[in-house]
Short mmCIF file of N, CA and C in Angstrom, two decimals:
data_model
loop_
_atom_site.label_atom_id
_atom_site.label_comp_id
_atom_site.label_asym_id
_atom_site.label_seq_id
_atom_site.Cartn_x
_atom_site.Cartn_y
_atom_site.Cartn_z
N MET A 25 -41.67 28.98 -6.10
CA MET A 25 -43.04 27.67 -6.76
C MET A 25 -43.38 28.14 -7.34
N GLU A 26 -43.26 26.85 -8.84
CA GLU A 26 -44.01 27.44 -10.35
C GLU A 26 -44.62 26.09 -10.99
N ASP A 27 -45.05 25.39 -10.38
CA ASP A 27 -45.83 24.34 -10.73
C ASP A 27 -47.47 24.94 -11.32
N ASP A 28 -47.83 24.10 -12.24
CA ASP A 28 -49.29 24.44 -12.74
C ASP A 28 -49.79 23.33 -12.05
N VAL A 29 -51.04 23.15 -11.54
CA VAL A 29 -51.66 22.13 -10.95
C VAL A 29 -53.42 22.45 -11.95
N ASP A 30 -54.03 21.81 -12.32
CA ASP A 30 -55.45 22.18 -13.30
C ASP A 30 -55.51 23.53 -13.31
N GLY A 31 -55.23 24.05 -13.81
CA GLY A 31 -55.12 25.88 -14.03
C GLY A 31 -54.72 26.43 -13.10
N TRP A 32 -54.14 25.85 -12.14
CA TRP A 32 -53.88 26.85 -10.87
C TRP A 32 -52.10 26.49 -10.62
N ARG A 33 -51.63 27.66 -10.20
CA ARG A 33 -50.31 28.32 -9.96
C ARG A 33 -50.11 28.32 -8.48
N ILE A 34 -48.72 27.36 -8.21
CA ILE A 34 -48.63 26.95 -6.79
C ILE A 34 -47.72 28.07 -6.59
N MET A 35 -48.26 29.29 -6.00
CA MET A 35 -47.66 30.30 -5.12
C MET A 35 -46.81 29.91 -3.94
N GLU A 36 -47.23 30.24 -3.26
CA GLU A 36 -46.18 29.96 -2.13
C GLU A 36 -46.97 28.94 -0.94
N ARG A 37 -46.11 28.71 0.31
CA ARG A 37 -46.68 27.55 1.40
C ARG A 37 -47.72 29.02 2.59
N PRO A 38 -48.35 29.63 2.48
CA PRO A 38 -48.56 31.19 3.41
C PRO A 38 -48.42 30.34 4.68
N GLY A 39 -48.87 29.16 5.71
CA GLY A 39 -48.41 29.48 7.04
C GLY A 39 -49.60 30.05 7.65
N ARG A 40 -49.09 30.07 9.00
CA ARG A 40 -50.25 30.23 9.50
C ARG A 40 -51.02 31.57 9.92
N LEU A 41 -51.99 31.90 9.52
CA LEU A 41 -52.19 33.55 9.01
C LEU A 41 -53.14 33.80 10.31
N GLY A 42 -53.91 33.52 10.64
CA GLY A 42 -54.23 34.06 12.47
C GLY A 42 -54.94 35.11 12.46
N SER A 43 -54.93 36.17 12.90
CA SER A 43 -55.40 37.45 13.19
C SER A 43 -54.74 38.62 11.75
N GLY A 44 -53.67 37.68 10.87
CA GLY A 44 -53.63 38.32 9.57
C GLY A 44 -53.99 38.12 8.49
N ARG A 45 -55.31 37.23 8.85
CA ARG A 45 -55.70 36.88 7.81
C ARG A 45 -56.18 37.90 6.86
N PRO A 46 -57.12 38.50 7.61
CA PRO A 46 -57.78 39.80 6.86
C PRO A 46 -56.86 40.72 5.79
N LEU A 47 -55.71 40.82 6.28
CA LEU A 47 -54.14 41.89 5.73
C LEU A 47 -54.13 40.36 4.20
N ARG A 48 -53.79 39.55 4.48
CA ARG A 48 -52.97 38.16 3.89
C ARG A 48 -54.28 37.96 2.60
N VAL A 49 -55.27 37.88 2.89
CA VAL A 49 -56.68 38.04 1.62
C VAL A 49 -56.87 39.63 0.83
N ALA A 50 -56.68 40.86 1.50
CA ALA A 50 -56.79 41.77 0.94
C ALA A 50 -55.37 42.22 -0.03
N GLU A 51 -54.01 41.31 0.33
CA GLU A 51 -53.15 40.89 -0.19
C GLU A 51 -53.22 40.86 -1.56
N TRP A 52 -53.47 39.31 -1.01
CA TRP A 52 -54.04 38.04 -2.38
C TRP A 52 -54.72 39.24 -3.02
N ASP A 53 -56.01 39.62 -2.84
CA ASP A 53 -57.09 39.96 -3.62
C ASP A 53 -56.49 41.17 -4.28
N ASP A 54 -55.70 41.95 -4.09
CA ASP A 54 -55.07 43.17 -4.94
C ASP A 54 -54.03 42.31 -6.05
N THR A 55 -53.10 40.99 -5.74
CA THR A 55 -51.92 40.87 -6.33
C THR A 55 -52.70 40.07 -7.07
N TYR A 56 -53.75 39.05 -6.77
CA TYR A 56 -54.23 38.13 -8.03
C TYR A 56 -55.91 38.29 -8.79
N GLY A 57 -56.73 39.17 -7.79
CA GLY A 57 -57.82 39.39 -8.04
C GLY A 57 -58.32 38.50 -6.84
N PRO A 58 -59.89 39.11 -6.33
CA PRO A 58 -60.85 38.45 -6.17
C PRO A 58 -61.06 37.10 -6.83
N GLY A 59 -61.31 36.09 -6.31
CA GLY A 59 -61.59 34.84 -6.79
C GLY A 59 -60.49 34.37 -7.81
N SER A 60 -59.37 34.94 -7.79
CA SER A 60 -58.53 34.66 -8.99
C SER A 60 -57.71 33.45 -7.72
N TRP A 61 -57.67 33.49 -6.64
CA TRP A 61 -56.84 32.77 -5.58
C TRP A 61 -57.49 31.41 -5.10
N ARG A 62 -56.66 30.69 -4.13
CA ARG A 62 -57.33 29.86 -2.85
C ARG A 62 -56.35 29.67 -2.45
N LEU A 63 -56.82 28.84 -1.10
CA LEU A 63 -55.86 28.16 -0.52
C LEU A 63 -56.52 26.46 -0.46
N ALA A 64 -55.48 25.95 -0.69
CA ALA A 64 -55.68 24.47 -0.84
C ALA A 64 -54.51 23.58 0.18
N TRP A 65 -55.08 22.66 0.63
CA TRP A 65 -53.96 21.43 0.75
C TRP A 65 -53.85 20.38 0.57
N LEU A 66 -52.35 19.71 0.35
CA LEU A 66 -51.82 19.22 -0.47
C LEU A 66 -51.80 17.83 0.09
N ILE A 67 -52.78 16.84 -0.19
CA ILE A 67 -53.00 15.64 0.55
C ILE A 67 -52.99 14.43 -0.32
N ALA A 68 -52.12 13.44 -0.25
CA ALA A 68 -51.53 12.50 -0.97
C ALA A 68 -51.14 12.51 -2.27
N GLY A 69 -50.90 14.10 -2.94
CA GLY A 69 -50.80 14.48 -4.23
C GLY A 69 -51.38 15.36 -4.93
N GLN A 70 -52.20 15.52 -4.19
CA GLN A 70 -53.30 16.28 -4.45
C GLN A 70 -53.83 17.44 -3.96
N TYR A 71 -54.43 18.67 -4.43
CA TYR A 71 -54.58 19.25 -4.02
C TYR A 71 -56.42 19.43 -3.67
N HIS A 72 -56.78 19.94 -2.30
CA HIS A 72 -57.99 19.59 -1.74
C HIS A 72 -58.53 21.05 -1.49
N ASP A 73 -59.62 21.70 -1.00
CA ASP A 73 -60.18 22.98 -0.19
C ASP A 73 -60.02 22.25 1.01
N GLY A 74 -60.69 22.95 1.85
CA GLY A 74 -60.60 22.95 3.33
C GLY A 74 -61.12 22.02 3.99
N ASN A 75 -61.97 21.74 3.06
CA ASN A 75 -63.15 20.40 3.57
C ASN A 75 -62.31 18.99 3.99
N ALA A 76 -61.12 18.98 2.86
CA ALA A 76 -60.76 17.63 3.34
C ALA A 76 -59.61 17.68 4.13
N SER A 77 -58.79 19.05 4.59
CA SER A 77 -58.03 19.18 5.71
C SER A 77 -58.24 19.14 6.81
N LEU A 78 -59.77 19.66 7.16
CA LEU A 78 -60.85 19.54 8.22
C LEU A 78 -61.21 18.47 8.70
N SER A 79 -61.21 17.15 7.93
CA SER A 79 -61.79 15.74 7.77
C SER A 79 -60.87 15.14 8.34
N LEU A 80 -59.02 14.83 8.10
CA LEU A 80 -57.97 14.84 8.43
C LEU A 80 -57.80 15.82 9.94
N TYR A 81 -58.21 16.93 9.69
CA TYR A 81 -57.89 17.15 11.35
C TYR A 81 -58.63 17.20 12.50
N GLU A 82 -60.23 16.97 12.21
CA GLU A 82 -60.81 16.00 12.89
C GLU A 82 -60.64 14.54 13.09
N ASP A 83 -60.25 14.03 12.29
CA ASP A 83 -60.01 12.54 12.52
C ASP A 83 -59.11 12.22 13.78
N ALA A 84 -57.66 13.58 13.43
CA ALA A 84 -57.08 13.01 14.52
C ALA A 84 -57.47 13.19 16.03
N TYR A 85 -58.45 14.33 15.75
CA TYR A 85 -59.10 13.86 17.07
C TYR A 85 -59.85 12.92 17.35
N PHE A 86 -60.47 12.70 16.84
CA PHE A 86 -61.18 11.04 16.78
C PHE A 86 -60.49 10.54 17.37
N HIS A 87 -59.03 10.19 16.69
CA HIS A 87 -58.54 8.82 17.07
C HIS A 87 -58.05 9.25 18.59
N LEU A 88 -57.58 10.24 19.04
CA LEU A 88 -57.18 10.44 20.44
C LEU A 88 -58.52 10.19 21.34
N LEU A 89 -59.71 10.87 21.33
CA LEU A 89 -60.79 10.38 21.93
C LEU A 89 -61.69 9.46 22.14
N HIS A 90 -61.01 8.34 20.85
CA HIS A 90 -61.60 7.14 20.85
C HIS A 90 -60.41 6.34 21.77
N GLY A 91 -59.34 6.49 21.22
CA GLY A 91 -58.50 5.73 21.73
C GLY A 91 -57.96 5.40 23.11
N SER A 92 -58.19 7.28 24.11
CA SER A 92 -58.03 7.21 25.28
C SER A 92 -59.20 7.72 25.84
N ALA A 93 -59.87 6.70 26.66
CA ALA A 93 -60.87 6.86 27.48
C ALA A 93 -60.66 7.87 28.58
N GLU A 94 -59.31 7.50 28.76
CA GLU A 94 -58.71 8.45 30.21
C GLU A 94 -59.36 10.03 29.62
N THR A 95 -58.48 10.46 28.48
CA THR A 95 -58.76 11.69 27.81
C THR A 95 -60.07 11.93 27.57
N ARG A 96 -61.06 11.09 27.14
CA ARG A 96 -62.38 11.40 26.43
C ARG A 96 -62.66 11.31 27.98
N GLU A 97 -63.02 10.59 28.87
CA GLU A 97 -63.84 10.79 30.67
C GLU A 97 -63.49 11.83 31.12
N ALA A 98 -62.08 12.54 30.65
CA ALA A 98 -61.87 13.77 31.46
C ALA A 98 -62.45 14.86 30.89
N LEU A 99 -62.65 14.98 29.97
CA LEU A 99 -62.92 16.00 28.82
C LEU A 99 -64.85 16.32 29.60
N VAL A 100 -65.36 15.12 29.23
CA VAL A 100 -66.76 14.91 29.06
C VAL A 100 -67.38 15.39 30.06
N SER A 101 -66.21 14.73 31.52
CA SER A 101 -66.67 14.75 32.96
C SER A 101 -66.27 16.36 33.22
N THR A 102 -65.59 17.12 32.88
CA THR A 102 -65.15 17.91 33.19
C THR A 102 -65.57 19.35 33.01
N ALA A 103 -65.91 19.75 31.32
CA ALA A 103 -66.30 20.52 30.56
C ALA A 103 -67.91 20.39 29.95
N CYS A 104 -68.36 21.93 30.08
CA CYS A 104 -70.20 22.18 30.02
C CYS A 104 -70.14 22.05 28.67
N ASP A 105 -68.26 22.60 28.01
CA ASP A 105 -68.20 22.61 26.31
C ASP A 105 -66.97 23.66 26.06
N VAL A 106 -66.61 23.70 25.19
CA VAL A 106 -64.91 24.10 24.77
C VAL A 106 -64.79 25.40 23.86
N PHE A 107 -63.85 26.34 24.19
CA PHE A 107 -64.12 26.81 23.15
C PHE A 107 -62.51 27.50 22.90
N VAL A 108 -62.17 28.32 22.11
CA VAL A 108 -60.77 28.86 21.34
C VAL A 108 -60.38 30.23 22.10
N HIS A 109 -60.97 30.95 21.42
CA HIS A 109 -60.56 32.54 21.59
C HIS A 109 -61.52 33.28 22.51
N ASP A 110 -62.63 32.98 22.24
CA ASP A 110 -64.06 33.58 23.25
C ASP A 110 -64.85 32.49 23.96
N PRO A 111 -65.62 32.82 25.04
CA PRO A 111 -66.70 32.00 25.32
C PRO A 111 -67.83 31.95 24.23
N SER A 112 -67.58 32.57 23.34
CA SER A 112 -68.97 33.03 21.99
C SER A 112 -68.48 32.28 20.78
N ASP A 113 -67.45 31.52 21.08
CA ASP A 113 -66.97 30.57 20.35
C ASP A 113 -67.96 29.32 20.06
N THR A 114 -68.28 28.88 21.05
CA THR A 114 -69.76 27.63 21.45
C THR A 114 -70.70 27.92 20.28
N ALA A 115 -70.71 28.81 20.05
CA ALA A 115 -71.96 29.09 19.06
C ALA A 115 -71.52 28.72 18.08
N ALA A 116 -70.84 28.18 17.48
CA ALA A 116 -70.20 27.74 16.32
C ALA A 116 -70.92 25.81 16.22
N GLY A 117 -70.96 25.81 17.31
CA GLY A 117 -71.49 24.41 17.04
C GLY A 117 -70.20 23.46 16.71
N LEU A 118 -71.34 22.88 15.70
CA LEU A 118 -70.56 21.38 15.01
C LEU A 118 -70.51 22.31 13.41
N ASP A 119 -70.46 23.71 13.32
CA ASP A 119 -69.79 24.28 12.07
C ASP A 119 -68.48 24.66 11.38
N TYR A 120 -67.91 24.05 11.26
CA TYR A 120 -66.45 25.02 10.68
C TYR A 120 -66.51 26.55 9.99
N ARG A 121 -67.37 26.59 9.06
CA ARG A 121 -68.08 27.43 8.66
C ARG A 121 -68.06 28.97 9.97
N HIS A 122 -68.79 28.52 10.73
CA HIS A 122 -68.95 29.75 11.68
C HIS A 122 -67.70 30.16 12.30
N GLN A 123 -67.19 31.22 11.88
CA GLN A 123 -65.96 31.53 12.53
C GLN A 123 -65.94 33.24 12.61
N ASP A 124 -65.89 33.81 13.78
CA ASP A 124 -66.10 35.36 14.24
C ASP A 124 -65.03 35.63 14.27
N ALA A 125 -64.15 35.34 14.56
CA ALA A 125 -62.59 36.22 14.84
C ALA A 125 -61.89 35.93 14.11
N PRO A 126 -61.01 37.01 13.68
CA PRO A 126 -60.36 37.01 12.53
C PRO A 126 -59.17 36.25 12.76
N GLY A 127 -58.98 35.17 13.81
CA GLY A 127 -58.15 33.86 13.44
C GLY A 127 -59.54 32.36 13.79
N HIS A 128 -58.94 31.95 13.18
CA HIS A 128 -59.69 30.26 13.07
C HIS A 128 -60.20 29.27 14.11
N HIS A 129 -61.14 29.04 14.86
CA HIS A 129 -61.12 28.37 15.60
C HIS A 129 -61.77 26.89 15.62
N LEU A 130 -60.38 25.29 15.12
CA LEU A 130 -60.88 24.60 14.46
C LEU A 130 -60.99 23.83 15.63
N GLU A 131 -60.30 23.49 17.14
CA GLU A 131 -60.44 22.17 17.53
C GLU A 131 -61.49 22.29 18.26
N ASP A 132 -62.08 23.15 18.76
CA ASP A 132 -63.61 23.21 19.55
C ASP A 132 -64.34 22.73 18.39
N ILE A 133 -64.32 22.79 17.68
CA ILE A 133 -65.89 22.21 16.68
C ILE A 133 -65.55 20.80 16.33
N ALA A 134 -63.90 20.47 16.09
CA ALA A 134 -63.41 19.24 15.71
C ALA A 134 -63.52 18.21 17.10
N ILE A 135 -63.91 19.04 18.25
CA ILE A 135 -63.81 17.85 19.51
C ILE A 135 -65.17 17.87 19.69
N ARG A 136 -66.49 18.83 19.00
CA ARG A 136 -67.63 18.48 19.03
C ARG A 136 -68.03 17.63 18.19
N ARG A 137 -67.83 17.90 17.45
CA ARG A 137 -68.25 16.84 16.18
C ARG A 137 -67.41 15.50 16.26
N CYS A 138 -66.21 15.36 17.23
CA CYS A 138 -66.24 14.00 17.58
C CYS A 138 -67.00 13.32 18.80
N LEU A 139 -67.25 14.11 19.59
CA LEU A 139 -67.81 13.90 21.03
C LEU A 139 -69.22 13.68 20.16
N VAL A 140 -69.66 13.64 19.10
CA VAL A 140 -71.22 13.43 18.26
C VAL A 140 -70.98 11.81 17.60
N ARG A 141 -69.68 11.91 16.81
CA ARG A 141 -69.60 10.58 16.60
C ARG A 141 -69.41 9.21 17.13
N LEU A 142 -68.65 9.74 18.86
CA LEU A 142 -68.47 9.09 19.64
C LEU A 142 -70.10 8.48 20.84
N GLY A 143 -70.74 9.37 20.35
CA GLY A 143 -71.51 9.03 20.66
C GLY A 143 -72.33 9.52 22.46
N VAL A 144 -71.41 10.44 22.64
CA VAL A 144 -71.33 11.20 24.17
C VAL A 144 -71.44 12.81 23.79
N TRP A 145 -71.40 13.31 25.44
CA TRP A 145 -71.67 14.97 24.96
C TRP A 145 -70.90 14.96 26.31
N PHE A 146 -70.75 16.09 26.85
CA PHE A 146 -70.22 16.94 27.80
C PHE A 146 -71.43 16.68 28.86
N ARG A 147 -70.52 16.79 29.89
CA ARG A 147 -71.64 17.29 31.43
C ARG A 147 -71.09 17.11 32.46
N GLY A 148 -70.05 18.13 32.20
CA GLY A 148 -69.05 18.60 33.40
C GLY A 148 -70.24 20.44 33.41
N ASP A 149 -69.15 21.14 34.29
CA ASP A 149 -69.68 22.50 34.81
C ASP A 149 -68.68 23.25 34.09
N GLN A 150 -67.39 23.05 33.24
CA GLN A 150 -66.91 24.25 33.22
C GLN A 150 -66.48 24.70 31.84
N LEU A 151 -66.43 25.49 31.18
CA LEU A 151 -66.33 26.16 30.31
C LEU A 151 -64.95 25.92 29.91
N VAL A 152 -64.43 24.96 28.97
CA VAL A 152 -63.18 24.70 29.18
C VAL A 152 -62.26 25.43 27.65
N ARG A 153 -61.36 26.26 27.93
CA ARG A 153 -60.60 26.97 26.63
C ARG A 153 -59.36 26.27 26.38
N LEU A 154 -59.74 26.01 24.84
CA LEU A 154 -58.24 25.06 23.94
C LEU A 154 -57.49 26.31 23.62
N GLY A 155 -56.38 25.96 22.69
CA GLY A 155 -55.38 26.45 22.10
C GLY A 155 -55.17 28.00 22.92
N GLY A 156 -54.39 29.03 22.28
CA GLY A 156 -53.76 29.65 22.80
C GLY A 156 -52.61 29.70 23.63
N VAL A 157 -51.87 28.63 23.46
CA VAL A 157 -51.00 28.10 24.99
C VAL A 157 -49.62 28.91 24.45
N ASP A 158 -50.05 29.37 23.34
CA ASP A 158 -48.73 30.07 23.21
C ASP A 158 -48.69 31.43 24.05
N LYS A 159 -49.57 31.93 24.14
CA LYS A 159 -49.95 32.54 24.74
C LYS A 159 -50.52 31.88 27.04
N ASP A 160 -50.68 30.74 26.61
CA ASP A 160 -49.81 30.38 28.30
C ASP A 160 -49.24 28.80 28.11
N PRO A 161 -47.96 29.28 28.53
CA PRO A 161 -47.19 28.42 28.98
C PRO A 161 -47.41 27.13 29.41
N ASP A 162 -48.32 27.08 30.61
CA ASP A 162 -48.85 26.55 31.60
C ASP A 162 -50.10 26.28 31.79
N PRO A 163 -50.85 25.31 30.67
CA PRO A 163 -51.98 25.04 30.23
C PRO A 163 -51.88 23.45 31.04
N GLY A 164 -53.09 23.69 31.94
CA GLY A 164 -54.01 22.44 32.35
C GLY A 164 -53.56 21.51 31.70
N TRP A 165 -53.81 20.06 32.29
CA TRP A 165 -53.39 18.44 31.58
C TRP A 165 -54.13 18.17 29.99
N LEU A 166 -55.61 18.83 30.81
CA LEU A 166 -56.49 18.55 29.67
C LEU A 166 -56.33 19.52 28.62
N ARG A 167 -55.78 20.70 28.74
CA ARG A 167 -55.98 21.17 27.65
C ARG A 167 -54.94 21.14 27.31
N SER A 168 -53.55 20.77 27.43
CA SER A 168 -52.15 20.02 26.86
C SER A 168 -52.61 19.32 25.60
N GLN A 169 -53.41 18.51 25.88
CA GLN A 169 -53.87 16.71 25.53
C GLN A 169 -54.78 17.43 24.73
N LEU A 170 -55.24 18.36 24.27
CA LEU A 170 -56.28 19.10 23.69
C LEU A 170 -55.84 20.01 22.67
N SER A 171 -54.76 20.54 22.36
CA SER A 171 -53.97 21.71 21.90
C SER A 171 -53.28 21.18 20.38
N PRO A 172 -54.02 21.58 19.51
CA PRO A 172 -53.69 21.20 18.33
C PRO A 172 -52.19 21.34 18.19
N HIS A 173 -51.48 22.21 18.85
CA HIS A 173 -49.98 22.01 18.46
C HIS A 173 -49.18 20.91 18.94
N ARG A 174 -49.98 20.35 19.87
CA ARG A 174 -49.28 19.66 20.80
C ARG A 174 -49.51 17.80 20.46
N LEU A 175 -50.92 17.82 20.01
CA LEU A 175 -51.52 16.73 19.48
C LEU A 175 -50.89 15.97 18.24
N PRO A 176 -50.43 14.54 18.21
CA PRO A 176 -49.75 14.06 17.47
C PRO A 176 -50.45 14.39 16.13
N PHE A 177 -50.24 14.00 14.50
CA PHE A 177 -51.00 13.94 13.75
C PHE A 177 -51.15 12.51 13.80
N HIS A 178 -52.24 11.71 13.26
CA HIS A 178 -52.09 10.27 13.24
C HIS A 178 -51.91 10.17 11.55
N ARG A 179 -51.44 10.92 11.10
CA ARG A 179 -50.81 10.04 9.96
C ARG A 179 -50.01 11.07 9.09
N PRO A 180 -48.75 10.41 10.10
CA PRO A 180 -47.75 11.48 9.60
C PRO A 180 -47.14 11.10 8.17
N ASP A 181 -47.95 9.85 7.60
CA ASP A 181 -47.45 10.07 5.85
C ASP A 181 -47.64 10.76 5.30
N LEU A 182 -48.75 11.65 5.69
CA LEU A 182 -49.14 12.97 4.55
C LEU A 182 -48.73 14.37 4.89
N LEU A 183 -47.55 14.39 5.96
CA LEU A 183 -47.51 15.90 6.22
C LEU A 183 -46.35 16.29 4.88
N VAL A 184 -46.38 17.41 4.56
CA VAL A 184 -45.71 17.80 3.32
C VAL A 184 -45.10 18.05 3.80
N ARG A 185 -43.35 17.69 3.53
CA ARG A 185 -42.27 17.75 4.32
C ARG A 185 -41.17 18.74 3.57
N PRO A 186 -40.24 19.87 3.85
CA PRO A 186 -40.14 19.78 5.36
C PRO A 186 -41.43 21.10 4.94
N GLU A 187 -41.63 19.91 7.03
CA GLU A 187 -42.90 20.63 7.82
C GLU A 187 -42.21 22.61 7.66
N LEU A 188 -43.18 23.22 7.68
CA LEU A 188 -43.38 25.03 8.25
C LEU A 188 -42.87 24.81 9.75
N THR A 189 -42.39 25.93 10.77
CA THR A 189 -41.78 25.44 11.97
C THR A 189 -42.71 27.37 12.24
N GLY A 190 -43.22 26.76 13.46
CA GLY A 190 -44.35 27.57 13.84
C GLY A 190 -44.38 27.44 14.99
N TRP A 191 -44.70 28.27 16.32
CA TRP A 191 -45.51 27.80 17.51
C TRP A 191 -45.52 25.99 18.06
N TRP A 192 -45.80 25.73 16.99
CA TRP A 192 -46.34 24.39 17.06
C TRP A 192 -45.39 23.12 17.77
N LEU A 193 -45.83 22.13 17.47
CA LEU A 193 -44.23 20.88 17.57
C LEU A 193 -44.19 20.45 16.25
N PRO A 194 -43.17 19.97 15.44
CA PRO A 194 -43.20 18.84 14.40
C PRO A 194 -44.00 17.88 14.52
N GLY A 195 -44.78 18.04 13.89
CA GLY A 195 -45.65 16.64 13.52
C GLY A 195 -46.79 16.50 14.33
N SER A 196 -47.46 17.38 14.78
CA SER A 196 -48.59 17.90 14.88
C SER A 196 -49.77 18.05 14.34
N VAL A 197 -51.09 18.17 14.41
CA VAL A 197 -52.16 18.86 13.90
C VAL A 197 -52.24 19.87 13.34
N GLU A 198 -51.45 20.36 14.14
CA GLU A 198 -51.18 21.93 13.74
C GLU A 198 -50.12 22.18 12.44
N SER A 199 -49.50 21.09 12.91
CA SER A 199 -47.99 20.93 11.82
C SER A 199 -48.64 21.02 10.40
N PHE A 200 -49.62 19.57 10.32
CA PHE A 200 -50.31 19.19 9.46
C PHE A 200 -51.00 20.68 8.68
N TYR A 201 -51.64 20.61 9.40
CA TYR A 201 -52.87 22.41 8.63
C TYR A 201 -52.16 23.36 8.34
N GLN A 202 -50.91 23.43 8.77
CA GLN A 202 -50.12 24.72 8.32
C GLN A 202 -49.19 24.37 7.25
N SER A 203 -48.50 23.37 7.40
CA SER A 203 -47.16 22.37 6.78
C SER A 203 -47.82 22.21 5.13
N ASN A 204 -49.31 21.48 5.05
CA ASN A 204 -49.74 21.57 4.03
C ASN A 204 -50.61 22.25 3.34
N LYS A 205 -50.85 23.32 3.67
CA LYS A 205 -51.62 24.49 3.14
C LYS A 205 -50.91 25.03 1.85
N PHE A 206 -51.08 25.54 0.96
CA PHE A 206 -51.04 25.92 -0.04
C PHE A 206 -51.81 26.88 -0.92
N LEU A 207 -50.83 28.55 -1.07
CA LEU A 207 -51.72 29.60 -1.76
C LEU A 207 -51.51 29.46 -3.30
N LEU A 208 -52.82 29.08 -4.50
CA LEU A 208 -52.80 28.98 -5.25
C LEU A 208 -53.95 29.83 -6.31
N ALA A 209 -52.74 30.38 -7.50
CA ALA A 209 -53.68 31.53 -8.02
C ALA A 209 -53.95 30.79 -9.76
N ARG A 210 -54.86 31.57 -10.15
CA ARG A 210 -55.10 31.15 -11.55
C ARG A 210 -53.73 31.01 -12.10
N ALA A 211 -53.88 30.49 -13.32
CA ALA A 211 -52.46 30.24 -14.23
C ALA A 211 -53.17 31.39 -15.35
N GLU A 212 -52.33 31.57 -15.95
CA GLU A 212 -52.58 32.91 -17.06
C GLU A 212 -52.74 31.71 -17.92
N GLY A 213 -53.46 32.13 -19.34
CA GLY A 213 -53.84 31.54 -20.44
C GLY A 213 -52.67 31.22 -21.26
#
């Protein structure tokens, strides 16, 4: 990749970082220098920071929960909260910046934020695990509906093509998050 964008050079499409994130960050710091690289998401021809991608990521969940009373009711009547990696993920509340595990947990935060936007909240008695379906081939119906690797991205026109491949389905929220992510490094002067 060789394009320059506003003083930044497009280096690669890194795809999923997961628990390898600390090693990749150290590698990029060594290669480009701390503060001289960034992750950005290509959306409608512009590179944006993670906040823009998270807005669209969250909107996909809003689209599902607003549009499917069955899924929304199943979620709020079953769950007392949701998590991805560990029950301690619930401490993040509505804050995407609160990430304790090496791998990020976004879908739980997105769901909580959508419930606030919809004016409803959890009233069930189960702590429901989300994500991790690559380790659990037969998730329950609700978990399956809420997994970013299966949830269709509501704006397929914004997906960078070709989509990256991984454990996620093509056209899914996870495909958007991974396929639209680019590593940018400061262009040399």
